[in-house]
Amino acid sequence: MSKYMLNIYNGVYSVLLGMTITLRQLFRPNVTHQYPYEREFEVNDNIREIPVGYRGQLHNRVEDCIVCKKCAISCPVDCIYIDSRKPEKGKAWETMNVIHLKDQTRIVGILDKKPPKEITDDIQLTVQHINPEGTTYPDIPAGATVKIGGEKVDRIVDRKKVALFMDRFDIDMSLCLFCGLCTEACPTECLTMKDGLEGIEYSEFDRDDLIYKFADQSLYK
Ligand code: SF4
Ligand code: SF4
């Protein structure tokens, strides 16, 4: 009989204890987030420092890509899709420079002299084209020579004479294993894995949105 009463006591006690904890939490601020509906919370409070070399989301700096397909061949799950074609006669460009400005403008042109490692002085170039649209240099026609203040320049890369135009460069991140083999195989090191916060946060509701499309036809204008 005493064991029976003890069981009843334990049952009632554990229910009351559980309800007390529940009631207490009811009046405290939420610690959970309705992710991915809520994305604006302070990620730094919730995520530890991301180590250098972390293998996150893939990114292709396409202006440096030579469409060699080594990345696609080395991918164990075949999630990189590349289509390319030979440029028509006379349409291939000579070696050019791509000037990345700090305001995200990208100017493709030919510099009048080899760029220094540290860009402090003004640079002068003959413009081939500028993108994206709506930049700070919308009115400069192709063929114009412009001077740009060194303080505005983020980096300058060489774009070698191309053998192939890139029609399609898609990566299906929903299949990717994050093994990094494609980045190891890339001869121009244009294919990288982001190791910052933006490299880990890219959930989507629609699987198709995880197919990243990098081909940029404006490069071939
Ligand atoms: S990191 Fe992803 S895309 Fe690159 S080789 Fe591995 S599985 Fe393929
Ligand atoms: S290996 Fe690099 S250069 Fe070659 S196609 Fe892939 S991303 Fe482009």
Tab-separated table of C-alpha atoms and ligand atoms in Angstrom:
chain	number	residue	atom	x	y	z
A	1	MET	CA	0.000	0.000	0.000
A	2	SER	CA	2.777	2.418	0.958
A	3	LYS	CA	4.486	1.705	-2.410
A	4	TYR	CA	1.214	2.492	-4.190
A	5	MET	CA	0.927	5.849	-2.393
A	6	LEU	CA	4.579	6.617	-3.107
A	7	ASN	CA	3.990	6.073	-6.854
A	8	ILE	CA	1.029	8.467	-6.785
A	9	TYR	CA	3.118	11.049	-4.939
A	10	ASN	CA	6.000	10.727	-7.443
A	11	GLY	CA	3.594	11.026	-10.375
A	12	VAL	CA	1.898	14.161	-9.035
A	13	TYR	CA	5.236	15.688	-8.000
A	14	SER	CA	6.827	15.177	-11.448
A	15	VAL	CA	3.769	16.679	-13.214
A	16	LEU	CA	3.824	19.738	-10.926
A	17	LEU	CA	7.576	20.123	-11.368
A	18	GLY	CA	7.269	19.951	-15.157
A	19	MET	CA	4.408	22.454	-15.216
A	20	THR	CA	6.348	24.855	-12.948
A	21	ILE	CA	9.266	24.824	-15.393
A	22	THR	CA	6.877	25.281	-18.342
A	23	LEU	CA	5.121	28.224	-16.664
A	24	ARG	CA	8.422	29.844	-15.755
A	25	GLN	CA	9.628	29.668	-19.400
A	26	LEU	CA	6.327	31.104	-20.597
A	27	PHE	CA	7.271	34.537	-19.249
A	28	ARG	CA	10.885	34.547	-20.423
A	29	PRO	CA	12.046	35.918	-23.797
A	30	ASN	CA	12.341	33.377	-26.627
A	31	VAL	CA	15.780	31.945	-27.271
A	32	THR	CA	14.799	30.090	-30.445
A	33	HIS	CA	14.330	31.611	-33.912
A	34	GLN	CA	11.856	30.576	-36.584
A	35	TYR	CA	14.608	29.933	-39.091
A	36	PRO	CA	14.533	30.208	-42.089
A	37	TYR	CA	11.551	32.570	-41.823
A	38	GLU	CA	13.599	34.702	-39.469
A	39	ARG	CA	17.064	35.403	-40.777
A	40	GLU	CA	17.764	38.775	-39.287
A	41	PHE	CA	18.807	37.627	-35.819
A	42	GLU	CA	22.294	38.314	-34.580
A	43	VAL	CA	24.201	35.401	-36.070
A	44	ASN	CA	27.297	36.305	-34.117
A	45	ASP	CA	25.482	35.499	-30.879
A	46	ASN	CA	24.564	32.069	-32.140
A	47	ILE	CA	27.462	30.858	-34.237
A	48	ARG	CA	31.010	30.295	-33.129
A	49	GLU	CA	33.878	31.753	-35.114
A	50	ILE	CA	34.195	30.078	-38.512
A	51	PRO	CA	37.684	28.650	-38.973
A	52	VAL	CA	39.838	29.763	-41.887
A	53	GLY	CA	39.626	27.195	-44.679
A	54	TYR	CA	36.066	26.160	-43.784
A	55	ARG	CA	34.435	24.544	-46.824
A	56	GLY	CA	31.238	26.510	-47.342
A	57	GLN	CA	29.209	27.589	-50.335
A	58	LEU	CA	30.976	27.408	-53.709
A	59	HIS	CA	31.662	30.538	-55.728
A	60	ASN	CA	33.109	30.916	-59.215
A	61	ARG	CA	34.863	34.159	-60.154
A	62	VAL	CA	33.843	33.595	-63.766
A	63	GLU	CA	35.971	36.275	-65.350
A	64	ASP	CA	38.994	34.165	-64.399
A	65	CYS	CA	37.460	30.832	-65.429
A	66	ILE	CA	38.947	29.285	-68.567
A	67	VAL	CA	36.124	26.717	-68.890
A	68	CYS	CA	38.573	23.803	-68.748
A	69	LYS	CA	35.968	21.594	-66.989
A	70	LYS	CA	38.557	20.105	-64.625
A	71	CYS	CA	36.271	20.912	-61.681
A	72	ALA	CA	33.340	19.042	-63.250
A	73	ILE	CA	35.512	16.042	-64.053
A	74	SER	CA	36.873	15.840	-60.515
A	75	CYS	CA	33.448	16.139	-58.832
A	76	PRO	CA	32.482	12.764	-57.327
A	77	VAL	CA	28.730	13.477	-57.515
A	78	ASP	CA	28.653	15.220	-60.915
A	79	CYS	CA	26.917	18.323	-59.623
A	80	ILE	CA	28.814	20.832	-61.794
A	81	TYR	CA	27.273	21.372	-65.234
A	82	ILE	CA	29.279	23.271	-67.837
A	83	ASP	CA	28.418	24.028	-71.463
A	84	SER	CA	30.861	25.881	-73.645
A	85	ARG	CA	31.368	26.820	-77.260
A	86	LYS	CA	34.141	28.088	-79.447
A	87	PRO	CA	33.947	31.827	-80.121
A	88	GLU	CA	33.116	32.844	-83.666
A	89	LYS	CA	36.040	33.920	-85.772
A	90	GLY	CA	37.276	37.360	-84.752
A	91	LYS	CA	35.131	37.412	-81.596
A	92	ALA	CA	37.747	36.153	-79.129
A	93	TRP	CA	39.352	38.880	-77.077
A	94	GLU	CA	42.995	39.502	-76.436
A	95	THR	CA	44.304	39.414	-72.882
A	96	MET	CA	42.472	42.054	-70.851
A	97	ASN	CA	42.357	43.365	-67.324
A	98	VAL	CA	39.359	43.199	-65.052
A	99	ILE	CA	39.339	46.084	-62.602
A	100	HIS	CA	37.197	45.428	-59.540
A	101	LEU	CA	36.289	48.673	-57.828
A	102	LYS	CA	35.369	48.931	-54.167
A	103	ASP	CA	31.767	49.864	-55.110
A	104	GLN	CA	31.359	46.463	-56.857
A	105	THR	CA	31.736	47.971	-60.345
A	106	ARG	CA	33.667	45.716	-62.675
A	107	ILE	CA	35.409	47.291	-65.634
A	108	VAL	CA	36.912	45.145	-68.352
A	109	GLY	CA	39.558	46.910	-70.387
A	110	ILE	CA	43.196	47.150	-71.277
A	111	LEU	CA	45.512	48.980	-68.883
A	112	ASP	CA	48.096	51.256	-70.421
A	113	LYS	CA	50.787	49.604	-68.314
A	114	LYS	CA	51.196	46.563	-66.094
A	115	PRO	CA	49.417	47.126	-62.761
A	116	PRO	CA	51.613	47.355	-59.640
A	117	LYS	CA	51.069	44.929	-56.757
A	118	GLU	CA	49.945	47.753	-54.468
A	119	ILE	CA	47.529	50.052	-56.295
A	120	THR	CA	47.980	53.525	-54.853
A	121	ASP	CA	48.323	55.735	-57.955
A	122	ASP	CA	45.680	56.434	-60.600
A	123	ILE	CA	45.327	53.822	-63.329
A	124	GLN	CA	44.507	54.491	-66.965
A	125	LEU	CA	42.734	52.034	-69.224
A	126	THR	CA	40.843	51.672	-72.485
A	127	VAL	CA	37.383	50.413	-71.590
A	128	GLN	CA	35.893	47.369	-73.305
A	129	HIS	CA	32.794	47.205	-71.139
A	130	ILE	CA	31.500	47.940	-67.671
A	131	ASN	CA	29.106	45.972	-65.540
A	132	PRO	CA	26.924	45.621	-63.581
A	133	GLU	CA	24.505	48.165	-65.008
A	134	GLY	CA	23.752	51.317	-63.073
A	135	THR	CA	27.272	51.787	-61.818
A	136	THR	CA	29.147	54.970	-61.189
A	137	TYR	CA	30.466	54.874	-64.788
A	138	PRO	CA	27.302	54.317	-66.864
A	139	ASP	CA	28.134	56.805	-69.604
A	140	ILE	CA	31.556	55.656	-70.617
A	141	PRO	CA	31.415	54.078	-74.073
A	142	ALA	CA	33.500	51.090	-75.066
A	143	GLY	CA	36.825	52.235	-76.487
A	144	ALA	CA	37.061	55.302	-74.226
A	145	THR	CA	40.190	55.907	-72.199
A	146	VAL	CA	39.540	56.632	-68.540
A	147	LYS	CA	41.559	57.425	-65.461
A	148	ILE	CA	40.500	55.861	-62.165
A	149	GLY	CA	41.750	56.901	-58.744
A	150	GLY	CA	43.853	54.175	-57.128
A	151	GLU	CA	41.899	54.561	-53.880
A	152	LYS	CA	38.751	53.295	-55.653
A	153	VAL	CA	40.344	50.088	-56.882
A	154	ASP	CA	39.850	46.887	-54.945
A	155	ARG	CA	41.871	44.504	-57.144
A	156	ILE	CA	42.927	43.931	-60.726
A	157	VAL	CA	43.009	40.523	-62.380
A	158	ASP	CA	44.159	39.515	-65.835
A	159	ARG	CA	41.665	37.892	-68.140
A	160	LYS	CA	43.611	35.740	-70.547
A	161	LYS	CA	42.726	35.289	-74.174
A	162	VAL	CA	39.898	32.775	-74.194
A	163	ALA	CA	39.623	29.580	-76.164
A	164	LEU	CA	36.015	28.928	-75.115
A	165	PHE	CA	32.927	30.919	-74.181
A	166	MET	CA	30.970	29.729	-71.165
A	167	ASP	CA	27.279	29.198	-71.934
A	168	ARG	CA	26.440	27.453	-68.702
A	169	PHE	CA	28.201	27.019	-65.386
A	170	ASP	CA	25.752	25.642	-62.834
A	171	ILE	CA	26.499	24.036	-59.500
A	172	ASP	CA	23.757	22.104	-57.731
A	173	MET	CA	24.529	22.865	-54.099
A	174	SER	CA	21.815	20.464	-52.948
A	175	LEU	CA	23.985	17.589	-54.198
A	176	CYS	CA	27.381	18.981	-53.248
A	177	LEU	CA	29.386	17.015	-50.651
A	178	PHE	CA	31.622	19.973	-49.768
A	179	CYS	CA	34.652	17.794	-50.435
A	180	GLY	CA	36.544	20.662	-52.091
A	181	LEU	CA	38.026	18.476	-54.847
A	182	CYS	CA	36.782	20.852	-57.551
A	183	THR	CA	38.590	23.808	-55.981
A	184	GLU	CA	41.793	21.769	-55.734
A	185	ALA	CA	41.570	20.906	-59.436
A	186	CYS	CA	40.924	24.471	-60.629
A	187	PRO	CA	44.063	25.761	-62.392
A	188	THR	CA	43.140	29.454	-62.105
A	189	GLU	CA	41.884	29.232	-58.498
A	190	CYS	CA	38.700	31.006	-59.535
A	191	LEU	CA	36.518	28.335	-57.928
A	192	THR	CA	36.518	28.769	-54.176
A	193	MET	CA	34.519	27.807	-51.105
A	194	LYS	CA	33.384	30.711	-48.952
A	195	ASP	CA	34.673	30.474	-45.411
A	196	GLY	CA	32.711	33.395	-43.972
A	197	LEU	CA	29.192	33.546	-42.562
A	198	GLU	CA	27.690	33.951	-46.047
A	199	GLY	CA	29.259	30.589	-46.918
A	200	ILE	CA	27.216	28.668	-44.380
A	201	GLU	CA	23.813	30.360	-44.558
A	202	TYR	CA	21.997	29.659	-47.795
A	203	SER	CA	18.883	27.630	-47.076
A	204	GLU	CA	16.044	27.851	-49.599
A	205	PHE	CA	12.436	26.678	-49.763
A	206	ASP	CA	12.754	25.569	-53.355
A	207	ARG	CA	15.434	23.042	-54.317
A	208	ASP	CA	15.894	24.719	-57.709
A	209	ASP	CA	17.127	27.840	-55.932
A	210	LEU	CA	20.113	25.798	-54.770
A	211	ILE	CA	21.327	25.502	-58.344
A	212	TYR	CA	23.787	28.347	-58.592
A	213	LYS	CA	24.239	29.827	-62.048
A	214	PHE	CA	27.522	31.580	-62.675
A	215	ALA	CA	27.685	31.952	-66.466
A	216	ASP	CA	27.767	35.652	-67.352
A	217	GLN	CA	27.117	36.414	-71.011
A	218	SER	CA	27.879	40.107	-70.483
A	219	LEU	CA	31.538	39.136	-70.249
A	220	TYR	CA	31.562	38.343	-73.971
A	221	LYS	CA	30.191	41.634	-75.235
B	1	SF4	S1	32.872	20.350	-53.350
B	1	SF4	FE1	30.869	19.812	-54.227
B	1	SF4	S2	30.977	20.495	-56.345
B	1	SF4	FE2	33.086	20.419	-55.576
B	1	SF4	S3	33.843	18.364	-56.125
B	1	SF4	FE3	33.026	18.214	-54.055
B	1	SF4	S4	30.907	17.569	-54.363
B	1	SF4	FE4	31.596	18.326	-56.332
B	2	SF4	S1	38.417	24.069	-63.040
B	2	SF4	FE1	38.339	26.272	-62.637
B	2	SF4	S2	38.927	27.210	-64.589
B	2	SF4	FE2	38.370	25.085	-65.046
B	2	SF4	S3	36.161	25.184	-65.563
B	2	SF4	FE3	36.288	24.730	-63.380
B	2	SF4	S4	36.158	26.731	-62.387
B	2	SF4	FE4	36.671	27.114	-64.523
